[in-house]
């Protein structure tokens, strides 16, 4: 077990990639704080982990609520006595170009996709600094390195996550803290519904993936979770400030 007895918080872990990340960390021995605004989703992830013999705790709160986020993180850290890994994953897609997106939608994107990542890192950083080690993994997107049609809020925030990751890595590497970003490509989960609508529906997105992604298919959440495991474990012990794109080759075209 490459994460034996390490403590980890995964945000947005009630479904999709976040759930798969929590499951693989628990499989490898981590004690996982499953953070999600959905109690049903968080508890279902915890149930899967416990059923498989792992250890986890549901952390149910809205990550856009600063006080709730800090209270949830600190409760887990106080209980475990330390925090080794933070995977800032929770995010939202809001469709629209600069004229079409609502200001509220843009603000919502920024608050969850960037600001919550920043606050999460801000909470755990003193504990990691004191310990002289720690890993923060921020989820960006292939949209953080590409143009996405009429998705200005999403692409802006995902580019910002990459900049923030590099800045934190440079500032805190000397304390033994590694900070990297993961950029998933097309993963077939309900999260993509706004972009699929922008593309013109299911048939249009399937055609796009066949034509534009060299591997010609969606990724599974399990495939993305393997990349997460690499980045949060000692397998990537000399990596920090890096951006790992897992997109079936879309960005090479």
Coordinates of N, CA and C in Angstrom, one line a residue:
X1 N 0.8 -1.2 0.0 CA 0.0 0.0 0.0 C 0.9 1.2 0.0
X2 N 0.8 2.0 -1.1 CA 1.7 3.1 -1.2 C 1.3 4.4 -0.5
X3 N 0.1 4.4 0.1 CA -0.4 5.5 0.9 C -0.7 5.1 2.3
X4 N -0.1 4.0 2.8 CA -0.5 3.4 4.1 C -0.5 4.4 5.2
X5 N -1.6 4.6 5.9 CA -1.8 5.4 7.1 C -1.7 6.9 6.8
X6 N -1.6 7.3 5.5 CA -1.6 8.8 5.3 C -3.0 9.3 5.3
X7 N -3.1 10.6 5.6 CA -4.4 11.2 5.7 C -4.7 12.1 4.5
X8 N -5.9 12.0 3.9 CA -6.1 12.8 2.7 C -7.5 13.3 2.7
X9 N -7.7 14.5 2.2 CA -9.0 15.1 1.9 C -9.2 15.2 0.4
X10 N -10.3 14.8 -0.1 CA -10.7 14.9 -1.5 C -12.0 15.7 -1.6
X11 N -12.0 16.8 -2.3 CA -13.2 17.6 -2.4 C -13.9 17.1 -3.7
X12 N -15.2 17.3 -3.6 CA -16.0 16.8 -4.8 C -16.0 15.3 -4.9
X13 N -15.8 14.6 -3.8 CA -15.6 13.1 -3.8 C -16.9 12.3 -3.7
X14 N -18.0 13.0 -3.9 CA -19.3 12.3 -3.8 C -19.7 11.7 -5.1
X15 N -19.0 11.9 -6.1 CA -19.3 11.3 -7.4 C -18.1 11.4 -8.4
X16 N -18.2 10.8 -9.6 CA -17.3 11.0 -10.7 C -15.8 10.8 -10.3
X17 N -15.0 11.7 -10.9 CA -13.6 11.6 -10.7 C -13.2 11.7 -9.2
X18 N -13.8 12.6 -8.5 CA -13.5 12.7 -7.1 C -13.8 11.4 -6.3
X19 N -14.9 10.8 -6.6 CA -15.1 9.5 -5.9 C -14.1 8.5 -6.3
X20 N -13.7 8.4 -7.5 CA -12.7 7.4 -8.0 C -11.4 7.7 -7.3
X21 N -11.1 9.0 -7.1 CA -9.8 9.4 -6.5 C -9.8 9.0 -5.0
X22 N -10.9 9.2 -4.3 CA -11.1 8.8 -2.9 C -10.9 7.3 -2.8
X23 N -11.6 6.6 -3.7 CA -11.5 5.1 -3.6 C -10.1 4.6 -3.8
X24 N -9.4 5.1 -4.8 CA -8.1 4.6 -5.0 C -7.1 4.9 -3.9
X25 N -7.3 6.1 -3.3 CA -6.4 6.5 -2.2 C -6.7 5.6 -1.0
X26 N -8.0 5.3 -0.7 CA -8.3 4.4 0.4 C -7.8 3.0 0.1
X27 N -7.9 2.5 -1.1 CA -7.4 1.2 -1.5 C -5.9 1.1 -1.2
X28 N -5.2 2.2 -1.3 CA -3.8 2.2 -1.1 C -3.4 2.6 0.3
X29 N -4.4 2.6 1.2 CA -4.1 2.7 2.7 C -4.3 4.0 3.3
X30 N -4.8 5.0 2.5 CA -5.0 6.3 3.1 C -6.3 6.4 3.9
X31 N -6.4 7.2 4.9 CA -7.6 7.6 5.6 C -8.1 8.8 4.9
X32 N -9.3 8.7 4.3 CA -9.8 9.7 3.4 C -11.0 10.5 3.9
X33 N -10.9 11.8 3.9 CA -12.0 12.7 4.2 C -12.7 13.0 2.9
X34 N -13.9 12.5 2.8 CA -14.7 12.6 1.6 C -15.6 13.8 1.6
X35 N -15.1 14.9 1.0 CA -15.8 16.2 1.1 C -16.7 16.4 -0.1
X36 N -18.0 16.7 0.2 CA -18.9 17.0 -0.9 C -20.1 17.7 -0.2
X37 N -20.8 18.5 -1.0 CA -22.0 19.2 -0.5 C -23.2 18.2 -0.5
X38 N -23.1 17.1 -1.2 CA -24.2 16.1 -1.2 C -23.9 15.1 -0.1
X39 N -24.8 15.0 0.9 CA -24.6 14.0 2.0 C -24.8 12.6 1.4
X40 N -25.7 12.4 0.5 CA -26.0 11.1 -0.1 C -24.7 10.7 -0.9
X41 N -24.1 11.6 -1.7 CA -23.0 11.3 -2.5 C -21.8 11.0 -1.6
X42 N -21.5 11.8 -0.6 CA -20.4 11.6 0.3 C -20.5 10.3 1.1
X43 N -21.7 10.0 1.6 CA -21.9 8.8 2.4 C -21.8 7.5 1.5
X44 N -22.3 7.7 0.2 CA -22.1 6.5 -0.7 C -20.7 6.2 -1.0
X45 N -19.9 7.2 -1.1 CA -18.4 7.0 -1.3 C -17.8 6.4 -0.1
X46 N -18.1 6.9 1.1 CA -17.6 6.3 2.3 C -18.0 4.8 2.4
X47 N -19.3 4.6 2.1 CA -19.8 3.2 2.2 C -19.0 2.2 1.3
X48 N -18.7 2.7 0.1 CA -17.9 1.9 -0.8 C -16.5 1.6 -0.3
X49 N -15.9 2.7 0.3 CA -14.5 2.5 0.9 C -14.6 1.6 2.1
X50 N -15.5 1.7 3.0 CA -15.6 0.9 4.1 C -15.9 -0.6 3.7
X51 N -16.7 -0.8 2.8 CA -17.1 -2.1 2.3 C -15.8 -2.8 1.8
X52 N -14.9 -2.0 1.1 CA -13.7 -2.6 0.6 C -12.6 -2.8 1.6
X53 N -12.9 -2.4 2.9 CA -11.9 -2.6 3.9 C -11.1 -1.3 4.2
X54 N -11.5 -0.2 3.6 CA -10.7 1.0 3.9 C -11.3 1.9 5.0
X55 N -10.7 3.1 5.1 CA -11.1 4.0 6.2 C -11.5 5.4 5.6
X56 N -12.6 5.9 6.0 CA -13.0 7.2 5.4 C -14.0 7.9 6.3
X57 N -14.2 9.2 6.1 CA -15.2 9.9 6.9 C -15.8 10.9 5.9
X58 N -17.1 11.0 6.0 CA -17.9 12.0 5.2 C -17.7 13.4 5.8
X59 N -17.4 14.3 4.9 CA -17.3 15.8 5.3 C -18.3 16.5 4.4
X60 N -19.5 16.8 5.0 CA -20.6 17.3 4.2 C -20.7 18.8 4.4
X61 N -20.4 19.6 3.4 CA -20.5 21.1 3.5 C -20.4 21.7 2.1
X62 N -20.8 22.9 2.0 CA -20.7 23.7 0.7 C -19.3 24.3 0.7
X63 N -18.5 24.0 -0.3 CA -17.2 24.5 -0.4 C -17.2 26.0 -0.8
X64 N -18.3 26.5 -1.2 CA -18.3 28.0 -1.4 C -18.6 28.8 -0.2
X65 N -18.8 28.1 0.9 CA -19.1 28.7 2.2 C -17.7 28.7 3.0
X66 N -17.1 29.8 3.1 CA -15.7 29.8 3.7 C -15.7 29.2 5.1
X67 N -16.7 29.6 6.0 CA -16.6 29.0 7.3 C -16.9 27.6 7.4
X68 N -17.8 27.1 6.5 CA -18.1 25.7 6.5 C -16.9 24.9 6.0
X69 N -16.2 25.4 5.0 CA -15.1 24.7 4.4 C -14.0 24.6 5.5
X70 N -13.7 25.7 6.2 CA -12.6 25.6 7.2 C -13.0 24.7 8.3
X71 N -14.3 24.8 8.8 CA -14.7 23.9 9.9 C -14.6 22.5 9.5
X72 N -15.0 22.1 8.3 CA -15.0 20.7 7.8 C -13.5 20.2 7.7
X73 N -12.7 21.0 7.1 CA -11.3 20.6 7.0 C -10.6 20.4 8.4
X74 N -10.9 21.4 9.3 CA -10.2 21.4 10.6 C -10.7 20.2 11.4
X75 N -12.0 19.9 11.3 CA -12.5 18.8 12.0 C -11.8 17.5 11.7
X76 N -11.6 17.3 10.4 CA -10.9 16.1 9.9 C -9.4 16.1 10.4
X77 N -8.8 17.2 10.2 CA -7.4 17.3 10.6 C -7.2 17.1 12.1
X78 N -8.1 17.8 12.9 CA -8.0 17.6 14.3 C -8.2 16.1 14.8
X79 N -9.1 15.5 14.1 CA -9.4 14.1 14.4 C -8.2 13.2 14.1
X80 N -7.6 13.4 12.9 CA -6.5 12.6 12.5 C -5.2 13.0 13.0
X81 N -5.1 14.2 13.4 CA -3.8 14.7 14.0 C -2.8 15.3 12.9
X82 N -3.2 15.2 11.7 CA -2.3 15.7 10.6 C -3.1 15.6 9.3
X83 N -2.5 16.2 8.3 CA -3.0 16.1 6.9 C -1.8 15.9 6.0
X84 N -1.8 14.9 5.2 CA -0.7 14.5 4.3 C -1.0 14.9 2.8
X85 N -2.3 14.8 2.5 CA -2.7 15.0 1.1 C -4.0 15.8 1.0
X86 N -4.0 16.8 0.1 CA -5.2 17.5 -0.2 C -5.4 17.4 -1.7
X87 N -6.5 16.9 -2.1 CA -6.9 16.9 -3.6 C -8.1 17.8 -3.7
X88 N -7.8 19.0 -4.2 CA -8.8 20.0 -4.5 C -9.4 19.6 -5.9
X89 N -10.6 19.0 -5.8 CA -11.2 18.5 -7.1 C -12.5 19.2 -7.4
X90 N -13.3 19.5 -6.4 CA -14.7 20.0 -6.7 C -14.6 21.2 -7.7
X91 N -15.6 21.1 -8.6 CA -15.6 22.2 -9.6 C -17.0 22.2 -10.3
X92 N -17.2 23.2 -11.1 CA -18.5 23.4 -11.8 C -18.2 23.9 -13.3
X93 N -19.0 23.5 -14.2 CA -19.0 24.0 -15.5 C -20.2 25.0 -15.7
X94 N -19.9 26.1 -16.2 CA -21.0 27.1 -16.5 C -20.7 27.5 -18.0
X95 N -21.7 27.3 -18.8 CA -21.5 27.6 -20.2 C -21.7 29.0 -20.6
X96 N -21.2 29.4 -21.8 CA -21.5 30.8 -22.3 C -20.2 31.5 -22.6
X97 N -20.3 32.3 -23.7 CA -19.2 33.2 -24.1 C -19.3 34.5 -23.3
X98 N -18.5 35.5 -23.6 CA -18.4 36.7 -22.7 C -19.7 37.4 -22.7
X99 N -20.5 37.3 -23.8 CA -21.8 38.0 -23.8 C -22.9 37.1 -23.3
X100 N -22.7 35.8 -23.4 CA -23.8 34.8 -23.0 C -23.8 34.4 -21.6
X101 N -22.6 34.3 -21.0 CA -22.5 33.8 -19.6 C -23.1 34.9 -18.6
X102 N -23.8 34.4 -17.6 CA -24.2 35.4 -16.6 C -23.1 35.8 -15.7
X103 N -23.1 37.0 -15.2 CA -22.1 37.4 -14.2 C -22.1 36.5 -13.0
X104 N -23.4 36.1 -12.5 CA -23.5 35.2 -11.4 C -22.8 33.9 -11.7
X105 N -23.0 33.4 -12.9 CA -22.4 32.1 -13.3 C -20.9 32.2 -13.3
X106 N -20.4 33.3 -13.8 CA -18.9 33.5 -13.8 C -18.4 33.5 -12.4
X107 N -19.1 34.2 -11.5 CA -18.7 34.3 -10.1 C -18.7 33.0 -9.4
X108 N -19.8 32.2 -9.7 CA -19.9 30.9 -9.2 C -18.7 30.0 -9.6
X109 N -18.4 30.1 -10.9 CA -17.2 29.3 -11.4 C -16.0 29.7 -10.6
X110 N -15.7 31.0 -10.5 CA -14.5 31.4 -9.8 C -14.5 31.0 -8.4
X111 N -15.6 31.1 -7.7 CA -15.7 30.7 -6.3 C -15.3 29.3 -6.0
X112 N -15.9 28.4 -6.8 CA -15.7 27.0 -6.6 C -14.4 26.4 -7.3
X113 N -14.2 26.9 -8.5 CA -13.1 26.3 -9.2 C -11.7 26.8 -8.8
X114 N -11.7 28.0 -8.3 CA -10.4 28.7 -7.9 C -10.3 29.0 -6.4
X115 N -11.3 29.8 -6.0 CA -11.2 30.3 -4.6 C -11.2 29.2 -3.6
X116 N -12.1 28.2 -3.8 CA -12.2 27.1 -2.8 C -10.9 26.3 -2.8
X117 N -10.2 26.2 -4.0 CA -8.9 25.5 -4.0 C -7.9 26.3 -3.2
X118 N -7.9 27.6 -3.4 CA -7.0 28.5 -2.7 C -7.2 28.4 -1.2
X119 N -8.5 28.5 -0.7 CA -8.8 28.4 0.7 C -8.4 27.0 1.3
X120 N -8.7 26.0 0.5 CA -8.3 24.6 1.0 C -6.8 24.5 1.2
X121 N -6.1 25.0 0.3 CA -4.6 25.0 0.4 C -4.1 25.9 1.6
X122 N -4.8 27.0 1.8 CA -4.5 27.9 2.8 C -4.7 27.3 4.2
X123 N -5.7 26.5 4.3 CA -6.0 25.8 5.6 C -5.0 24.7 5.9
X124 N -4.6 23.9 4.9 CA -3.8 22.7 5.2 C -2.3 23.1 5.2
X125 N -1.9 24.2 4.6 CA -0.5 24.6 4.4 C 0.3 24.7 5.7
X126 N -0.3 25.3 6.7 CA 0.5 25.4 8.0 C 0.8 24.0 8.6
X127 N -0.2 23.1 8.5 CA 0.0 21.8 9.0 C 1.1 21.0 8.3
X128 N 1.1 21.2 6.9 CA 2.1 20.5 6.1 C 3.5 21.2 6.3
X129 N 3.5 22.5 6.4 CA 4.7 23.2 6.7 C 5.4 22.7 8.0
X130 N 4.6 22.6 9.0 CA 5.1 22.2 10.3 C 5.6 20.7 10.2
X131 N 5.0 19.9 9.4 CA 5.4 18.5 9.3 C 6.6 18.4 8.4
X132 N 6.8 19.4 7.5 CA 8.0 19.3 6.6 C 7.7 18.4 5.4
X133 N 6.4 18.2 5.1 CA 6.0 17.4 3.9 C 4.5 17.6 3.7
X134 N 4.1 17.2 2.5 CA 2.7 17.3 2.2 C 2.5 17.3 0.7
X135 N 1.4 17.0 0.2 CA 1.0 17.0 -1.2 C -0.3 17.7 -1.4
X136 N -0.3 18.7 -2.3 CA -1.6 19.3 -2.8 C -1.7 19.0 -4.3
X137 N -2.8 18.5 -4.6 CA -3.1 18.3 -6.1 C -4.4 19.0 -6.4
X138 N -4.3 20.0 -7.4 CA -5.4 20.8 -7.8 C -5.9 20.2 -9.1
X139 N -7.2 20.0 -9.3 CA -7.7 19.6 -10.5 C -8.0 20.8 -11.4
X140 N -7.3 20.9 -12.5 CA -7.6 21.9 -13.6 C -8.4 21.1 -14.6
X141 N -8.0 21.2 -15.9 CA -8.7 20.5 -17.0 C -7.9 20.7 -18.2
X142 N -8.1 19.9 -19.2 CA -7.5 20.1 -20.5 C -8.0 21.5 -21.0
X143 N -9.1 22.0 -20.5 CA -9.6 23.4 -20.8 C -8.7 24.4 -20.2
X144 N -7.8 24.0 -19.3 CA -6.8 24.9 -18.7 C -5.6 25.2 -19.7
X145 N -5.5 24.3 -20.7 CA -4.4 24.5 -21.7 C -4.9 24.7 -23.1
X146 N -6.3 24.6 -23.3 CA -6.9 24.7 -24.6 C -8.0 25.8 -24.6
X147 N -8.4 26.1 -25.8 CA -9.6 26.9 -26.0 C -10.8 26.0 -26.0
X148 N -11.9 26.3 -25.3 CA -13.1 25.6 -25.3 C -14.2 26.5 -25.8
X149 N -14.9 26.1 -26.8 CA -15.9 27.0 -27.5 C -16.9 27.5 -26.5
X150 N -17.0 28.8 -26.4 CA -18.1 29.5 -25.6 C -18.2 29.0 -24.2
X151 N -17.0 28.8 -23.6 CA -17.0 28.4 -22.2 C -16.0 29.3 -21.4
X152 N -16.2 30.6 -21.5 CA -15.2 31.5 -20.9 C -15.0 31.4 -19.4
X153 N -16.1 31.2 -18.7 CA -16.0 31.0 -17.2 C -15.1 29.8 -16.8
X154 N -15.4 28.7 -17.5 CA -14.7 27.5 -17.2 C -13.2 27.5 -17.5
X155 N -13.0 28.0 -18.8 CA -11.6 28.0 -19.2 C -10.8 29.0 -18.4
X156 N -11.4 30.2 -18.1 CA -10.6 31.2 -17.3 C -10.2 30.6 -15.9
X157 N -11.2 29.9 -15.3 CA -10.9 29.4 -14.0 C -9.8 28.3 -14.0
X158 N -9.9 27.4 -15.1 CA -9.0 26.3 -15.1 C -7.6 26.8 -15.5
X159 N -7.5 27.8 -16.3 CA -6.1 28.4 -16.5 C -5.6 29.0 -15.2
X160 N -6.5 29.6 -14.4 CA -6.1 30.2 -13.2 C -5.6 29.1 -12.2
X161 N -6.2 28.0 -12.2 CA -5.8 26.9 -11.3 C -4.3 26.5 -11.6
X162 N -4.0 26.5 -12.9 CA -2.6 26.1 -13.3 C -1.6 27.2 -12.7
X163 N -2.0 28.5 -12.9 CA -1.1 29.5 -12.4 C -0.9 29.5 -10.9
X164 N -2.0 29.2 -10.2 CA -2.0 29.1 -8.8 C -1.1 27.9 -8.3
X165 N -1.3 26.8 -9.0 CA -0.5 25.6 -8.7 C 1.0 25.9 -8.8
X166 N 1.4 26.5 -9.9 CA 2.8 26.8 -10.1 C 3.4 27.8 -9.0
X167 N 2.5 28.8 -8.7 CA 2.9 29.8 -7.7 C 3.1 29.1 -6.3
X168 N 2.2 28.3 -5.9 CA 2.3 27.6 -4.6 C 3.4 26.6 -4.6
X169 N 3.7 26.0 -5.7 CA 4.8 25.0 -5.8 C 6.1 25.8 -5.6
X170 N 6.3 26.9 -6.2 CA 7.5 27.7 -6.1 C 7.7 28.2 -4.7
X171 N 6.6 28.6 -4.0 CA 6.7 29.2 -2.7 C 6.9 28.2 -1.6
X172 N 6.4 27.0 -1.8 CA 6.5 26.1 -0.6 C 7.3 24.8 -0.8
X173 N 7.9 24.7 -2.0 CA 8.8 23.5 -2.2 C 9.9 23.4 -1.2
X174 N 10.4 24.5 -0.7 CA 11.5 24.4 0.3 C 11.1 23.9 1.6
X175 N 9.8 23.8 1.8 CA 9.2 23.2 3.0 C 8.8 21.7 2.9
X176 N 9.2 21.2 1.7 CA 8.9 19.8 1.5 C 7.5 19.5 1.0
X177 N 6.8 20.6 0.5 CA 5.4 20.5 0.1 C 5.4 20.5 -1.4
X178 N 4.8 19.5 -2.0 CA 4.7 19.4 -3.5 C 3.3 19.8 -3.9
X179 N 3.2 20.6 -5.0 CA 1.9 21.1 -5.5 C 1.9 20.9 -7.0
X180 N 1.0 20.1 -7.5 CA 0.8 19.8 -8.9 C -0.6 19.9 -9.4
X181 N -0.8 19.9 -10.6 CA -2.2 20.1 -11.2 C -2.4 18.9 -12.2
X182 N -3.7 18.4 -12.1 CA -4.1 17.4 -13.0 C -5.1 18.0 -14.0
X183 N -4.9 17.7 -15.3 CA -5.8 18.2 -16.4 C -6.4 17.1 -17.1
X184 N -7.6 16.6 -16.6 CA -8.3 15.5 -17.3 C -8.9 16.1 -18.6
X185 N -9.0 15.2 -19.6 CA -9.7 15.5 -20.8 C -11.2 15.0 -20.7
X186 N -11.7 14.4 -21.7 CA -13.1 14.0 -21.7 C -13.3 12.7 -20.9
X187 N -14.1 12.9 -19.8 CA -14.5 11.8 -19.0 C -16.0 11.8 -19.0
X188 N -16.6 10.7 -19.2 CA -18.1 10.6 -19.4 C -18.8 10.6 -18.1
X189 N -19.0 11.7 -17.5 CA -19.8 11.9 -16.3 C -20.8 13.0 -16.5
X190 N -21.8 13.1 -15.7 CA -22.8 14.2 -15.8 C -22.2 15.6 -15.7
X191 N -21.0 15.7 -15.2 CA -20.3 17.0 -15.0 C -20.2 17.8 -16.3
X192 N -20.1 17.0 -17.4 CA -19.9 17.6 -18.8 C -21.2 18.1 -19.4
X193 N -22.3 18.0 -18.8 CA -23.6 18.3 -19.4 C -23.6 19.7 -20.0
X194 N -23.1 20.8 -19.3 CA -23.2 22.1 -19.9 C -22.4 22.2 -21.2
X195 N -21.2 21.6 -21.2 CA -20.4 21.7 -22.5 C -21.1 20.9 -23.6
X196 N -21.6 19.7 -23.2 CA -22.3 18.9 -24.3 C -23.4 19.7 -24.9
X197 N -24.2 20.5 -24.1 CA -25.2 21.3 -24.6 C -24.7 22.4 -25.5
X198 N -23.5 22.9 -25.2 CA -22.9 23.9 -26.0 C -22.5 23.3 -27.3
X199 N -22.1 22.1 -27.3 CA -21.6 21.4 -28.5 C -22.7 21.0 -29.4
X200 N -23.9 21.0 -28.9 CA -25.1 20.6 -29.7 C -25.7 19.3 -29.4
X201 N -25.3 18.7 -28.3 CA -26.0 17.5 -27.9 C -25.0 16.3 -27.9
X202 N -25.6 15.1 -27.5 CA -24.8 13.9 -27.4 C -24.1 13.5 -28.7
X203 N -24.8 13.5 -29.8 CA -24.3 13.0 -31.0 C -23.1 13.9 -31.4
X204 N -23.2 15.2 -31.2 CA -22.2 16.1 -31.6 C -20.9 15.9 -30.8
X205 N -21.1 15.6 -29.5 CA -19.9 15.4 -28.7 C -19.2 14.1 -29.0
X206 N -20.0 13.1 -29.3 CA -19.4 11.8 -29.7 C -18.6 11.9 -31.0
X207 N -19.1 12.7 -31.9 CA -18.4 12.9 -33.2 C -17.1 13.7 -32.9
X208 N -17.2 14.7 -32.0 CA -16.0 15.5 -31.7 C -14.9 14.6 -31.1
X209 N -15.3 13.8 -30.2 CA -14.3 12.9 -29.5 C -13.7 11.9 -30.5
X210 N -14.5 11.4 -31.4 CA -13.9 10.4 -32.4 C -13.0 11.1 -33.3
X211 N -13.2 12.4 -33.6 CA -12.4 13.1 -34.6 C -11.2 13.9 -34.0
X212 N -11.4 14.4 -32.8 CA -10.4 15.3 -32.2 C -9.5 14.6 -31.2
X213 N -9.9 13.5 -30.6 CA -9.1 12.8 -29.6 C -8.4 11.7 -30.2
X214 N -7.1 11.7 -30.3 CA -6.4 10.6 -31.0 C -6.7 9.2 -30.5
X215 N -7.0 9.0 -29.2 CA -7.4 7.7 -28.8 C -8.8 7.4 -29.2
X216 N -9.6 8.4 -29.6 CA -10.9 8.2 -30.1 C -12.0 7.8 -29.1
X217 N -11.8 8.1 -27.9 CA -12.8 7.6 -26.9 C -12.7 8.5 -25.6
X218 N -13.8 8.4 -24.8 CA -13.8 9.0 -23.5 C -12.8 8.3 -22.5
X219 N -12.4 9.0 -21.5 CA -11.6 8.3 -20.4 C -12.6 7.8 -19.4
X220 N -12.2 6.8 -18.6 CA -13.0 6.3 -17.5 C -12.5 7.0 -16.3
X221 N -13.4 7.1 -15.2 CA -12.9 7.8 -14.0 C -11.8 7.0 -13.4
X222 N -11.8 5.7 -13.6 CA -10.7 4.9 -13.0 C -9.3 5.2 -13.7
X223 N -9.4 5.5 -14.9 CA -8.1 5.9 -15.6 C -7.6 7.2 -15.1
X224 N -8.5 8.2 -14.8 CA -8.0 9.4 -14.2 C -7.5 9.2 -12.8
X225 N -8.2 8.3 -12.1 CA -7.8 8.1 -10.7 C -6.4 7.5 -10.6
X226 N -6.0 6.7 -11.6 CA -4.6 6.2 -11.6 C -3.6 7.4 -11.7
X227 N -3.9 8.4 -12.4 CA -3.0 9.6 -12.5 C -3.0 10.3 -11.2
X228 N -4.2 10.4 -10.6 CA -4.3 11.0 -9.2 C -3.3 10.3 -8.3
X229 N -3.4 9.0 -8.2 CA -2.6 8.2 -7.3 C -1.1 8.5 -7.6
X230 N -0.7 8.5 -8.8 CA 0.7 8.8 -9.1 C 1.1 10.2 -8.5
X231 N 0.3 11.2 -8.7 CA 0.6 12.6 -8.3 C 0.6 12.8 -6.8
X232 N -0.2 12.0 -6.0 CA -0.3 12.2 -4.6 C 0.6 11.3 -3.8
X233 N 1.2 10.3 -4.5 CA 2.1 9.4 -3.8 C 3.6 9.7 -4.1
X234 N 4.4 8.9 -3.4 CA 5.8 9.1 -3.6 C 6.4 8.6 -4.9
X235 N 5.5 8.1 -5.7 CA 5.9 7.8 -7.1 C 6.3 9.0 -7.9
X236 N 5.7 10.2 -7.4 CA 6.0 11.5 -8.1 C 6.8 12.4 -7.2
X237 N 7.7 11.8 -6.3 CA 8.3 12.5 -5.2 C 9.2 13.7 -5.7
X238 N 9.7 13.7 -6.9 CA 10.5 14.8 -7.4 C 9.8 15.7 -8.4
X239 N 8.4 15.6 -8.4 CA 7.6 16.5 -9.2 C 6.9 17.5 -8.4
X240 N 7.1 18.8 -8.8 CA 6.2 19.8 -8.2 C 6.1 21.0 -9.2
X241 N 5.0 21.7 -9.1 CA 4.8 22.7 -10.1 C 4.5 22.3 -11.5
X242 N 4.1 21.0 -11.6 CA 3.9 20.4 -12.9 C 2.4 20.2 -13.3
X243 N 2.1 20.1 -14.5 CA 0.8 20.0 -15.1 C 0.7 18.7 -15.8
X244 N 0.0 17.7 -15.3 CA -0.2 16.4 -16.0 C -1.5 16.4 -16.7
X245 N -1.4 16.4 -18.1 CA -2.6 16.3 -18.9 C -2.9 14.9 -19.3
X246 N -4.1 14.5 -19.0 CA -4.6 13.1 -19.3 C -5.8 13.2 -20.1
X247 N -5.6 13.3 -21.4 CA -6.7 13.7 -22.3 C -6.7 12.9 -23.6
X248 N -6.1 11.7 -23.6 CA -6.2 10.9 -24.8 C -5.5 11.5 -26.0
X249 N -4.7 12.5 -25.8 CA -3.9 13.1 -26.9 C -4.5 14.3 -27.5
X250 N -5.7 14.8 -27.0 CA -6.4 15.9 -27.6 C -5.5 17.1 -27.8
X251 N -4.6 17.4 -26.8 CA -3.8 18.6 -26.8 C -2.7 18.6 -27.8
X252 N -2.4 17.4 -28.3 CA -1.3 17.4 -29.3 C -1.7 17.8 -30.7
X253 N -3.0 17.9 -30.9 CA -3.5 18.2 -32.3 C -3.6 19.7 -32.5

